[in-house]
Structures are given as structure tokens and as C-alpha cells.
GROMACS .gro file of C-alpha atoms in nm:
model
  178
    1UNK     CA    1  10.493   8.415  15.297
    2UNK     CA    2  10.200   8.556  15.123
    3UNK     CA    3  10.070   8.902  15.136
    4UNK     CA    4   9.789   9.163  15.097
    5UNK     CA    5   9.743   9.435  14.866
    6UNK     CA    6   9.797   9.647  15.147
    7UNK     CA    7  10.027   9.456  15.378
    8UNK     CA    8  10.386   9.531  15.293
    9UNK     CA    9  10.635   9.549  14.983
   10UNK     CA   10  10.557   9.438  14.649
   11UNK     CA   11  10.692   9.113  14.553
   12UNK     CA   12  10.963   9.070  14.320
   13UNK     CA   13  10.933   8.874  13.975
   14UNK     CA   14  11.158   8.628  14.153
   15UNK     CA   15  10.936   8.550  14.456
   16UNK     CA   16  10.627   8.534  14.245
   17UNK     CA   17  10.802   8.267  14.020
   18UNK     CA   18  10.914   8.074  14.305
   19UNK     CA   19  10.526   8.066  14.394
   20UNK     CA   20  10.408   7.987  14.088
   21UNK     CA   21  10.740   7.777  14.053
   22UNK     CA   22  10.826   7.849  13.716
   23UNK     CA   23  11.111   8.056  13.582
   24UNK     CA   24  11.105   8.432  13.656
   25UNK     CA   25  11.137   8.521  13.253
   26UNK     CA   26  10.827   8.305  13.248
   27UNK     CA   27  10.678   8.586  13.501
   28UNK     CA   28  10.831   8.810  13.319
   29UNK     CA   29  10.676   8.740  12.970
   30UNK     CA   30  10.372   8.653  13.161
   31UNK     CA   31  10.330   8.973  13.358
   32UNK     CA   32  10.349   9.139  13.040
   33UNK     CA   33  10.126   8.948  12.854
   34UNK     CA   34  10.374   8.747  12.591
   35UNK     CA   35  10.229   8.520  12.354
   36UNK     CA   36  10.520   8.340  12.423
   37UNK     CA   37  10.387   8.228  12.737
   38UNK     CA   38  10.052   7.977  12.721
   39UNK     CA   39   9.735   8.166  12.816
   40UNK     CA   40   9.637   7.938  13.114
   41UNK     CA   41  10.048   8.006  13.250
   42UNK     CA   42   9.959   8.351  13.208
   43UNK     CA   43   9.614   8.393  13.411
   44UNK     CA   44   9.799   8.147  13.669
   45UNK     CA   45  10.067   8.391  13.736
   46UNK     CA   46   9.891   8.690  13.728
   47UNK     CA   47   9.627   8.543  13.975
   48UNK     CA   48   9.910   8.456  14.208
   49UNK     CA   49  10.080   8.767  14.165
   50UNK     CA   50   9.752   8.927  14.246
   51UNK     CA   51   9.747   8.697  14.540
   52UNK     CA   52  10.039   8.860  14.675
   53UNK     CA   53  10.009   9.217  14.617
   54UNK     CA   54  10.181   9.258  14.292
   55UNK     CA   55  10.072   9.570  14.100
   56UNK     CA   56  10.286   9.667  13.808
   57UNK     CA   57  10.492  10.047  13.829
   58UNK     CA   58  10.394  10.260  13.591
   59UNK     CA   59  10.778  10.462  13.662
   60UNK     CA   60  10.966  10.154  13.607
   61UNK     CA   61  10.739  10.064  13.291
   62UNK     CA   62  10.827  10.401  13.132
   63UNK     CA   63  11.160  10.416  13.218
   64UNK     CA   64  11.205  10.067  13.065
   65UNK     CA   65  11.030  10.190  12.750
   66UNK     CA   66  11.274  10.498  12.748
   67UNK     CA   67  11.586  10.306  12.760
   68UNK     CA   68  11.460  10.041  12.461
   69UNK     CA   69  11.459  10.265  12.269
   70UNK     CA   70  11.766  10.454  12.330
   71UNK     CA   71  11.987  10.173  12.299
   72UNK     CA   72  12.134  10.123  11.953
   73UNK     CA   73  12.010   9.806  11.785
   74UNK     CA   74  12.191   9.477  11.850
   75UNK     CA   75  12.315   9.281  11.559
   76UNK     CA   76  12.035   9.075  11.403
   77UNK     CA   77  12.148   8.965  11.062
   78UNK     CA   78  12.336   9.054  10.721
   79UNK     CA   79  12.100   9.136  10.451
   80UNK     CA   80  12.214   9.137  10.073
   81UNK     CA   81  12.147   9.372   9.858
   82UNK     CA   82  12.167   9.225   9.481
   83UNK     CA   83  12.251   9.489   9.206
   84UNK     CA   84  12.155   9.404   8.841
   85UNK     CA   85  12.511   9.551   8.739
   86UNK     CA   86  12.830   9.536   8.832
   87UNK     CA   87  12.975   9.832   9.068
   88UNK     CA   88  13.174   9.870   9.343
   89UNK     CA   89  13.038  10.076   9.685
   90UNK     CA   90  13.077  10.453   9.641
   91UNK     CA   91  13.135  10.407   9.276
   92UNK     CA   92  13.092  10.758   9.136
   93UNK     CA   93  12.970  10.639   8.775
   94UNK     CA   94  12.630  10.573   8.917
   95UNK     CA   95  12.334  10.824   8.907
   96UNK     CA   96  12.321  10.995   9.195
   97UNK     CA   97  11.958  10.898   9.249
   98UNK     CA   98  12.092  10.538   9.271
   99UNK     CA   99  12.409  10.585   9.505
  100UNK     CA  100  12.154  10.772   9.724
  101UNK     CA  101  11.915  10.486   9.754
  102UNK     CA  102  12.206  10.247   9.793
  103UNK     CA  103  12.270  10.468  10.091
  104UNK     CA  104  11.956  10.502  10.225
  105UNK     CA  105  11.914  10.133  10.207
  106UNK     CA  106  12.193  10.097  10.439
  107UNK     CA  107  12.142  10.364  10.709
  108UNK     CA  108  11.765  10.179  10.709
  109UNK     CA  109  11.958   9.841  10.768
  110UNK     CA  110  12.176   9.960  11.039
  111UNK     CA  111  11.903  10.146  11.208
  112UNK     CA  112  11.740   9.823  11.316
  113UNK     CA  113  12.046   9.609  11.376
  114UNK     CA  114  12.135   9.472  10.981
  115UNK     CA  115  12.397   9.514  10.800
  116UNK     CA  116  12.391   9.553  10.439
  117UNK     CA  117  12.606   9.380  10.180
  118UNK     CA  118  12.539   9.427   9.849
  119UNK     CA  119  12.635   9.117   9.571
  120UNK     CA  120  12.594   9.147   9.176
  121UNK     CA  121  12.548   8.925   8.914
  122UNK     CA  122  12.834   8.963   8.708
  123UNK     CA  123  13.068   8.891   9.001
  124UNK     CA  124  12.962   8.531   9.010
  125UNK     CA  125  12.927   8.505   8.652
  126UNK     CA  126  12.585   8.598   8.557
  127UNK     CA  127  12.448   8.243   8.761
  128UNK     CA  128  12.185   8.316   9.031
  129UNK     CA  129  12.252   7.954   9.101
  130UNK     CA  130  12.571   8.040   9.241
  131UNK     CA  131  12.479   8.355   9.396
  132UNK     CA  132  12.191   8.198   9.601
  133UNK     CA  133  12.449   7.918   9.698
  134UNK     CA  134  12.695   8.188   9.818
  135UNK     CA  135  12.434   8.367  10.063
  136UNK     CA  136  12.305   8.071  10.172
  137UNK     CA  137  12.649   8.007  10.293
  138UNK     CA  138  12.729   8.335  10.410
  139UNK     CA  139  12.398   8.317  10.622
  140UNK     CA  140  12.198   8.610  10.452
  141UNK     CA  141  11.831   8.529  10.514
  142UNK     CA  142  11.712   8.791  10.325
  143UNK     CA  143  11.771   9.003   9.957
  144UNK     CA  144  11.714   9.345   9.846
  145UNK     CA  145  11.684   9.308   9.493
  146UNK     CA  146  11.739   9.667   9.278
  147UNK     CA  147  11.693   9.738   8.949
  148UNK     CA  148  11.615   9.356   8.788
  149UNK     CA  149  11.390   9.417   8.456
  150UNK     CA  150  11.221   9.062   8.448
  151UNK     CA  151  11.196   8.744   8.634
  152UNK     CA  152  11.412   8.574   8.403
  153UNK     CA  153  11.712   8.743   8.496
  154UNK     CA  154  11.732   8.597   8.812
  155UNK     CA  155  11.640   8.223   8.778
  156UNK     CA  156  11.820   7.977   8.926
  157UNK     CA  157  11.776   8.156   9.266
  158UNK     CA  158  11.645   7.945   9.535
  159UNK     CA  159  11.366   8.171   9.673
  160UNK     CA  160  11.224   7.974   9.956
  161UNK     CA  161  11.552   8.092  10.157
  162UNK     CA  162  11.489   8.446  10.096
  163UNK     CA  163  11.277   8.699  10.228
  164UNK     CA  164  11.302   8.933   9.957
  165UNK     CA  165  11.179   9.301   9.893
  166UNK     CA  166  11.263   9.456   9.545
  167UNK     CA  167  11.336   9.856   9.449
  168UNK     CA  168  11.238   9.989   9.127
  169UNK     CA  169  11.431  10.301   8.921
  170UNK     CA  170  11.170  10.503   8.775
  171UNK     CA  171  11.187  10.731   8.530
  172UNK     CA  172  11.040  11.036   8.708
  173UNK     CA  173  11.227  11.252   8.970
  174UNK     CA  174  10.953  11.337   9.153
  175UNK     CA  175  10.936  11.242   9.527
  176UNK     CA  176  10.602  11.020   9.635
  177UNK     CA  177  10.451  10.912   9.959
  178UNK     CA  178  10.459  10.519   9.934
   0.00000   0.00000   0.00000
């Protein structure tokens, strides 16, 4: 059954993919303009849509948008965070300004769905070797690497299954804008 702008409901995502018959996530993605969908699929679906009367809701847009980004992050990955020394989580013999951005590095993870474990060197024997073996096989695709003075300390790692960031101590207290 097709329809006018003007002549009755608004389709659903499931009757325009029936019409275009293709998925109704492909509508979906394609309605919203997803890469993930092939440009031609998308003009296709939107001309159909078009076709019959489809018109997107700005209400059910926003309240989409609102509950996004209420929800709490779902669980994406563990991340690693590799120490240059040896210390244990809330160890008190740490500078403060280190145990804070040890914390703040973790609240950041968690905020977007990471967890954060952190791994030193001298637990698996000074050998980055190992230590790349072991989150390989714990699944860690990427490193957080604090406080590492050269290169050379951490050779042996297999960087091309990393996406790695590194943190810096400096000496100053002051606070920046980076």
C-alpha cells in the first residue's frame, strides 16, 4: 500500500524496509545517514521512504538523543595501564600527584565503558616481551604507558597490537590547559 505525504500515518522503519526489501537496521542506518550503509542504498531508501510519506520526528529524535546519553556506557574493552615501577593500587608510598592521575585515568576509562588494569615491569621480570605476550592474551588492545624515561626501557613490546597513549610526570605543579 503506498501513501501520500498527506494521506494517512507515517510508515514504520519496518514497512519501508519491506519496500525497499532490505533489513529495517539497514533503514535504520540509512534514514540516518550511516556510512555504514552504501550511498546508492541510502538515496534508495530515503526516496522510497519519501515515496510513502515518511518524515522523520523531531520528538522521537530528541528523546532518543536524551536517553544515549543517559545510559551508562556498555563494556567496550580492558585497557592497561603500564607503570615504570612496581606498586600495588592505592599504594600510599606514591606522590599524591601520581595516585591522583592513576585515578583520574580510571574514572576517564570507566566513563566511556573501559576498564583499567594497570601491569608493571618488574612483575614480569623487567621483559616487555613477556608483558606484551600477557595482554595480548588477556585481550587488552590498548596501553597507557606512565612515567617510562626512554624508548629503550620498553623494547621487546610488540607495538602493532597496541594503541598506545603515554603520560608524562613533570616537574612543575602547576595546572595547564592541554
Amino acid at each position: 500500500m503506498q501513501r501520500g505525504a498527506d494521506s494517512g500515518p507515517i510508515p514504520t522503519i519496518r514497512e519501508i524496509a519491506a519496500a525497499c526489501g532490505v533489513n529495517h537496521s539497514t533503514v535504520s542506518r540509512a534514514l540516518s545517514n550511516s556510512t555504514l550503509v552504501s550511498a546508492a542504498t541510502r538515496e534508495r531508501i530515503h526516496a522510497r521512504a519519501r515515496e510513502m510519506g515518511w518524515r522523520p520526528n523531531p520528538l522521537a529524535s530528541a528523546y532518543q538523543a536524551h536517553l544515549r546519553s543517559t545510559r551508562q556506557p556498555s563494556y567496550h574493552a580492558t585497557m592497561g595501564l603500564v607503570f615504570d615501577r612496581a606498586f600495588r593500587p592505592g599504594e600510599t608510598k606514591l606522590p599524591e600527584s601520581i595516585q591522583s592521575q592513576l585515578r583520574a585515568a580510571r574514572r576517564r576509562a570507566e566513563s566511556h565503558g573501559y576498564k583499567l588494569h594497570f601491569h608493571h615491569l618488574q612483575a614480569h621480570d623487567a621483559n616487555p616481551a613477556q608483558l606484551s605476550k600477557i595482554l595480548v592474551a588477556r585481550n587488552i588492545p590498548g596501553i597507557i604507558l606512565h612515567g617510562f624515561g626512554q624508548s629503550s626501557d620498553l623494547q621487546g613490546m610488540d607495538w602493532d597490537q597496541f594503541a598506545v597513549v603515554e603520560m608524562k610526570n613533570y616537574i612543575m605543579g602547576q595546572r595547564f590547559h592541554r
